[in-house]
mmCIF file of C-alpha atoms in Angstrom:
data_model
loop_
_atom_site.group_PDB
_atom_site.id
_atom_site.type_symbol
_atom_site.label_atom_id
_atom_site.label_comp_id
_atom_site.label_asym_id
_atom_site.label_seq_id
_atom_site.Cartn_x
_atom_site.Cartn_y
_atom_site.Cartn_z
ATOM 1 C CA GLY A 248 -118.429 -107.804 7.404
ATOM 2 C CA ASN A 249 -119.314 -105.742 4.380
ATOM 3 C CA ASP A 250 -118.600 -102.088 5.152
ATOM 4 C CA MET A 251 -119.212 -100.908 1.572
ATOM 5 C CA ARG A 252 -121.436 -97.847 1.573
ATOM 6 C CA MET A 253 -123.319 -96.460 -1.389
ATOM 7 C CA ASN A 254 -121.712 -93.045 -0.813
ATOM 8 C CA SER A 255 -118.117 -94.324 -0.723
ATOM 9 C CA VAL A 256 -115.487 -95.233 -3.300
ATOM 10 C CA THR A 257 -112.976 -98.050 -2.879
ATOM 11 C CA VAL A 258 -109.756 -98.026 -4.907
ATOM 12 C CA MET A 259 -107.881 -101.315 -5.251
ATOM 13 C CA THR A 260 -104.628 -102.015 -7.069
ATOM 14 C CA ILE A 261 -104.771 -105.452 -8.712
ATOM 15 C CA PRO A 262 -102.633 -107.511 -8.456
ATOM 16 C CA SER A 263 -100.970 -105.991 -5.430
ATOM 17 C CA SER A 264 -100.450 -106.358 -1.730
ATOM 18 C CA ILE A 265 -101.157 -102.621 -1.309
ATOM 19 C CA PRO A 266 -104.236 -102.207 0.898
ATOM 20 C CA SER A 267 -107.356 -100.785 -0.714
ATOM 21 C CA ILE A 268 -108.402 -97.187 -0.021
ATOM 22 C CA THR A 269 -112.015 -96.337 0.787
ATOM 23 C CA PHE A 270 -113.271 -92.767 1.091
ATOM 24 C CA GLU A 271 -116.666 -91.132 1.528
ATOM 25 C CA ALA A 272 -117.336 -89.240 -1.685
ATOM 26 C CA HIS A 273 -120.791 -87.787 -0.922
ATOM 27 C CA LYS A 274 -123.367 -87.674 1.876
ATOM 28 C CA THR A 275 -125.956 -89.290 -0.411
ATOM 29 C CA PRO A 276 -125.533 -92.403 -2.619
ATOM 30 C CA ILE A 277 -123.229 -92.110 -5.622
ATOM 31 C CA ARG A 278 -124.840 -91.997 -9.070
ATOM 32 C CA PHE A 279 -121.677 -92.130 -11.237
ATOM 33 C CA VAL A 280 -117.960 -92.738 -10.823
ATOM 34 C CA SER A 281 -115.505 -92.140 -13.656
ATOM 35 C CA LEU A 282 -111.770 -92.857 -13.801
ATOM 36 C CA SER A 283 -109.560 -90.602 -15.929
ATOM 37 C CA ASN A 284 -107.669 -92.201 -18.791
ATOM 38 C CA ASN A 285 -104.313 -91.197 -17.289
ATOM 39 C CA GLY A 286 -105.239 -92.973 -14.027
ATOM 40 C CA LYS A 287 -104.735 -89.839 -11.882
ATOM 41 C CA TYR A 288 -108.322 -88.780 -11.167
ATOM 42 C CA ILE A 289 -111.673 -90.109 -10.044
ATOM 43 C CA ALA A 290 -114.810 -88.042 -10.633
ATOM 44 C CA THR A 291 -117.960 -88.676 -8.595
ATOM 45 C CA VAL A 292 -121.491 -87.335 -8.544
ATOM 46 C CA SER A 293 -124.275 -88.277 -6.139
ATOM 47 C CA ILE A 294 -127.921 -89.017 -6.864
ATOM 48 C CA LYS A 295 -128.656 -85.311 -6.308
ATOM 49 C CA GLY A 296 -126.598 -84.494 -9.400
ATOM 50 C CA THR A 297 -125.648 -80.982 -8.302
ATOM 51 C CA ILE A 298 -122.006 -81.306 -7.182
ATOM 52 C CA ILE A 299 -119.245 -83.020 -9.148
ATOM 53 C CA ARG A 300 -116.168 -83.931 -7.112
ATOM 54 C CA LEU A 301 -112.688 -84.574 -8.458
ATOM 55 C CA TRP A 302 -110.455 -86.853 -6.377
ATOM 56 C CA SER A 303 -106.893 -88.027 -6.636
ATOM 57 C CA ILE A 304 -106.490 -91.777 -7.062
ATOM 58 C CA ASP A 305 -105.494 -91.964 -3.380
ATOM 59 C CA GLY A 306 -108.796 -90.424 -2.236
ATOM 60 C CA GLN A 307 -107.794 -86.782 -1.699
ATOM 61 C CA LEU A 308 -110.482 -84.243 -2.644
ATOM 62 C CA LEU A 309 -108.965 -81.995 -5.305
ATOM 63 C CA LYS A 310 -111.893 -79.922 -6.528
ATOM 64 C CA GLU A 311 -115.650 -79.506 -6.331
ATOM 65 C CA SER A 312 -117.727 -77.991 -9.117
ATOM 66 C CA ARG A 313 -121.402 -77.212 -9.430
ATOM 67 C CA ARG A 314 -123.469 -78.673 -12.274
ATOM 68 C CA GLY A 315 -126.513 -76.693 -11.179
ATOM 69 C CA ILE A 316 -128.622 -75.842 -8.144
ATOM 70 C CA THR A 317 -131.614 -78.031 -8.952
ATOM 71 C CA PRO A 318 -131.282 -81.813 -8.577
ATOM 72 C CA ALA A 319 -130.840 -83.803 -11.786
ATOM 73 C CA ASP A 320 -130.287 -87.404 -12.824
ATOM 74 C CA ILE A 321 -126.815 -87.680 -14.280
ATOM 75 C CA VAL A 322 -127.093 -89.979 -17.290
ATOM 76 C CA HIS A 323 -123.438 -90.014 -18.340
ATOM 77 C CA MET A 324 -120.065 -88.816 -17.064
ATOM 78 C CA SER A 325 -116.690 -89.315 -18.757
ATOM 79 C CA PHE A 326 -113.221 -87.859 -19.011
ATOM 80 C CA SER A 327 -111.781 -86.810 -22.342
ATOM 81 C CA PRO A 328 -109.108 -89.142 -23.759
ATOM 82 C CA CYS A 329 -106.452 -86.572 -22.735
ATOM 83 C CA SER A 330 -107.900 -86.476 -19.147
ATOM 84 C CA GLU A 331 -108.013 -82.648 -19.242
ATOM 85 C CA PHE A 332 -111.817 -82.376 -19.429
ATOM 86 C CA LEU A 333 -114.796 -83.974 -17.728
ATOM 87 C CA CYS A 334 -118.164 -84.076 -19.466
ATOM 88 C CA VAL A 335 -121.356 -84.584 -17.448
ATOM 89 C CA SER A 336 -124.774 -85.159 -19.077
ATOM 90 C CA SER A 337 -128.030 -84.769 -17.164
ATOM 91 C CA ASN A 338 -131.726 -85.453 -17.641
ATOM 92 C CA HIS A 339 -132.146 -81.665 -17.936
ATOM 93 C CA PHE A 340 -130.869 -82.143 -21.512
ATOM 94 C CA THR A 341 -127.587 -80.409 -20.754
ATOM 95 C CA ALA A 342 -123.965 -81.376 -21.222
ATOM 96 C CA HIS A 343 -121.539 -79.670 -18.843
ATOM 97 C CA ILE A 344 -117.831 -79.443 -19.624
ATOM 98 C CA PHE A 345 -115.338 -78.991 -16.792
ATOM 99 C CA LYS A 346 -111.677 -78.211 -17.514
ATOM 100 C CA ILE A 347 -109.204 -79.917 -15.200
ATOM 101 C CA ASP A 348 -106.432 -77.402 -14.655
ATOM 102 C CA GLU A 349 -103.511 -79.282 -13.097
ATOM 103 C CA ASN A 350 -101.779 -75.975 -12.317
ATOM 104 C CA LYS A 351 -104.673 -74.923 -10.068
ATOM 105 C CA ILE A 352 -104.986 -78.372 -8.487
ATOM 106 C CA HIS A 353 -101.262 -78.725 -7.738
ATOM 107 C CA SER A 354 -100.416 -75.058 -7.079
ATOM 108 C CA GLY A 355 -98.734 -75.539 -3.699
ATOM 109 C CA THR A 356 -99.329 -76.976 -0.272
ATOM 110 C CA ASN A 357 -100.755 -73.874 1.401
ATOM 111 C CA SER A 358 -103.325 -73.137 -1.276
ATOM 112 C CA ASP A 359 -104.243 -76.845 -1.504
ATOM 113 C CA GLN A 360 -104.905 -76.961 2.229
ATOM 114 C CA ASN A 361 -106.971 -73.778 2.090
ATOM 115 C CA SER A 362 -108.994 -74.925 -0.917
ATOM 116 C CA GLN A 363 -109.685 -78.321 0.663
ATOM 117 C CA SER A 364 -110.825 -76.820 3.956
ATOM 118 C CA THR A 365 -113.137 -74.326 2.236
ATOM 119 C CA ALA A 366 -114.342 -76.897 -0.309
ATOM 120 C CA ASN A 367 -116.193 -78.711 2.457
ATOM 121 C CA SER A 368 -117.927 -75.569 3.727
ATOM 122 C CA TRP A 369 -121.434 -74.880 2.443
ATOM 123 C CA LEU A 370 -120.443 -71.211 2.263
ATOM 124 C CA SER A 371 -117.695 -71.838 -0.264
ATOM 125 C CA PHE A 372 -118.193 -70.756 -3.853
ATOM 126 C CA LEU A 373 -118.141 -73.662 -6.261
ATOM 127 C CA PRO A 374 -117.080 -72.982 -9.831
ATOM 128 C CA LYS A 375 -119.657 -73.797 -12.467
ATOM 129 C CA ALA A 376 -118.991 -75.772 -15.602
ATOM 130 C CA ASN A 377 -116.715 -74.027 -18.071
ATOM 131 C CA ILE A 378 -119.257 -74.677 -20.846
ATOM 132 C CA THR A 379 -122.881 -75.865 -20.846
ATOM 133 C CA VAL A 380 -124.691 -77.080 -23.985
ATOM 134 C CA THR A 381 -128.426 -77.805 -24.240
ATOM 135 C CA VAL A 382 -129.409 -80.910 -26.212
ATOM 136 C CA GLN A 383 -132.807 -80.711 -27.928
ATOM 137 C CA ASP A 384 -135.428 -83.404 -28.523
ATOM 138 C CA ALA A 385 -134.005 -86.363 -26.600
ATOM 139 C CA LYS A 386 -135.056 -88.512 -23.653
ATOM 140 C CA THR A 387 -131.505 -89.579 -22.886
ATOM 141 C CA PHE A 388 -128.121 -88.864 -24.336
ATOM 142 C CA SER A 389 -124.412 -89.213 -23.732
ATOM 143 C CA SER A 390 -121.687 -86.669 -24.320
ATOM 144 C CA PHE A 391 -118.043 -87.186 -25.118
ATOM 145 C CA ILE A 392 -115.118 -84.811 -25.487
ATOM 146 C CA LEU A 393 -112.793 -85.680 -28.351
ATOM 147 C CA ASN A 394 -109.754 -84.396 -30.212
ATOM 148 C CA GLY A 395 -107.771 -83.094 -27.219
ATOM 149 C CA GLY A 396 -110.704 -81.174 -25.778
ATOM 150 C CA THR A 397 -111.685 -79.263 -28.911
ATOM 151 C CA VAL A 398 -114.773 -81.269 -29.969
ATOM 152 C CA LEU A 399 -117.972 -82.171 -28.104
ATOM 153 C CA CYS A 400 -120.056 -85.073 -29.428
ATOM 154 C CA THR A 401 -123.577 -85.697 -28.087
ATOM 155 C CA VAL A 402 -125.478 -88.850 -29.036
ATOM 156 C CA THR A 403 -129.209 -89.095 -28.268
ATOM 157 C CA ASP A 404 -131.528 -92.055 -27.842
ATOM 158 C CA LYS A 405 -133.093 -91.115 -31.196
ATOM 159 C CA GLY A 406 -129.819 -91.669 -33.053
ATOM 160 C CA VAL A 407 -128.897 -88.014 -33.467
ATOM 161 C CA CYS A 408 -125.193 -87.274 -33.174
ATOM 162 C CA ASN A 409 -124.355 -83.570 -32.836
ATOM 163 C CA ILE A 410 -120.787 -82.329 -33.181
ATOM 164 C CA TYR A 411 -119.689 -79.022 -31.623
ATOM 165 C CA ASP A 412 -116.410 -77.120 -31.702
ATOM 166 C CA ILE A 413 -115.373 -76.185 -28.156
ATOM 167 C CA ASP A 414 -114.077 -72.643 -27.724
ATOM 168 C CA LEU A 415 -112.683 -72.400 -24.196
ATOM 169 C CA ALA A 416 -111.686 -68.763 -24.692
ATOM 170 C CA SER A 417 -115.327 -67.710 -25.135
ATOM 171 C CA SER A 418 -116.769 -70.578 -23.005
ATOM 172 C CA LYS A 419 -119.022 -71.623 -25.878
ATOM 173 C CA CYS A 420 -119.668 -74.606 -28.088
ATOM 174 C CA ASN A 421 -120.385 -73.858 -31.715
ATOM 175 C CA PHE A 422 -122.577 -76.324 -33.593
ATOM 176 C CA LYS A 423 -120.596 -77.946 -36.407
ATOM 177 C CA SER A 424 -122.579 -80.865 -37.817
ATOM 178 C CA LYS A 425 -125.332 -83.396 -37.256
ATOM 179 C CA MET A 426 -125.464 -87.059 -38.192
ATOM 180 C CA ILE A 427 -128.374 -89.464 -37.924
ATOM 181 C CA ILE A 428 -127.591 -93.035 -36.881
ATOM 182 C CA PRO A 429 -130.863 -94.722 -37.925
ATOM 183 C CA ASN A 430 -130.616 -98.031 -36.067
ATOM 184 C CA ILE A 431 -129.594 -96.658 -32.669
ATOM 185 C CA ALA A 432 -133.214 -96.038 -31.635
ATOM 186 C CA LYS A 433 -133.970 -99.753 -32.198
ATOM 187 C CA ILE A 434 -131.072 -100.742 -29.907
ATOM 188 C CA ALA A 435 -131.935 -98.263 -27.127
#
């Protein structure tokens, strides 16, 4: 029988005789799943688009973060090439940047157990995105973090590519430049 559920993730090692791992990622169907470039993390978001969950490759919940309190369609989600940042784009014309702090994730067994038990409680406080950027004049767009987490690139359906410098110390993105890619609107 097919026990695949729309709210679960299955991790398989190919080729291997290691059994696959399936875990329930959300109560509602999953909208996006992203695998980090270093192969350590899986990020998930449901169709509600409010909570982003970070999992270990073996299905252990590591962290939950809040994108917002109102539902949104997540249109893109990706890790930075260095796997230290996760960028989530929504139909609310926002790009949210989450920093993955391995020191906080792997800070010890007692604090991990406490954070995992409170992470599943609706009373627990969920950290918001480290940085949020609003993208103007676009129906859809994608966002990517480049250059070791120091540059945000947003690309819209109208062929506008905006480049921002990321300043984690001030939790801001500073607009740097804009490029127009004329033929992208014809492709989209």
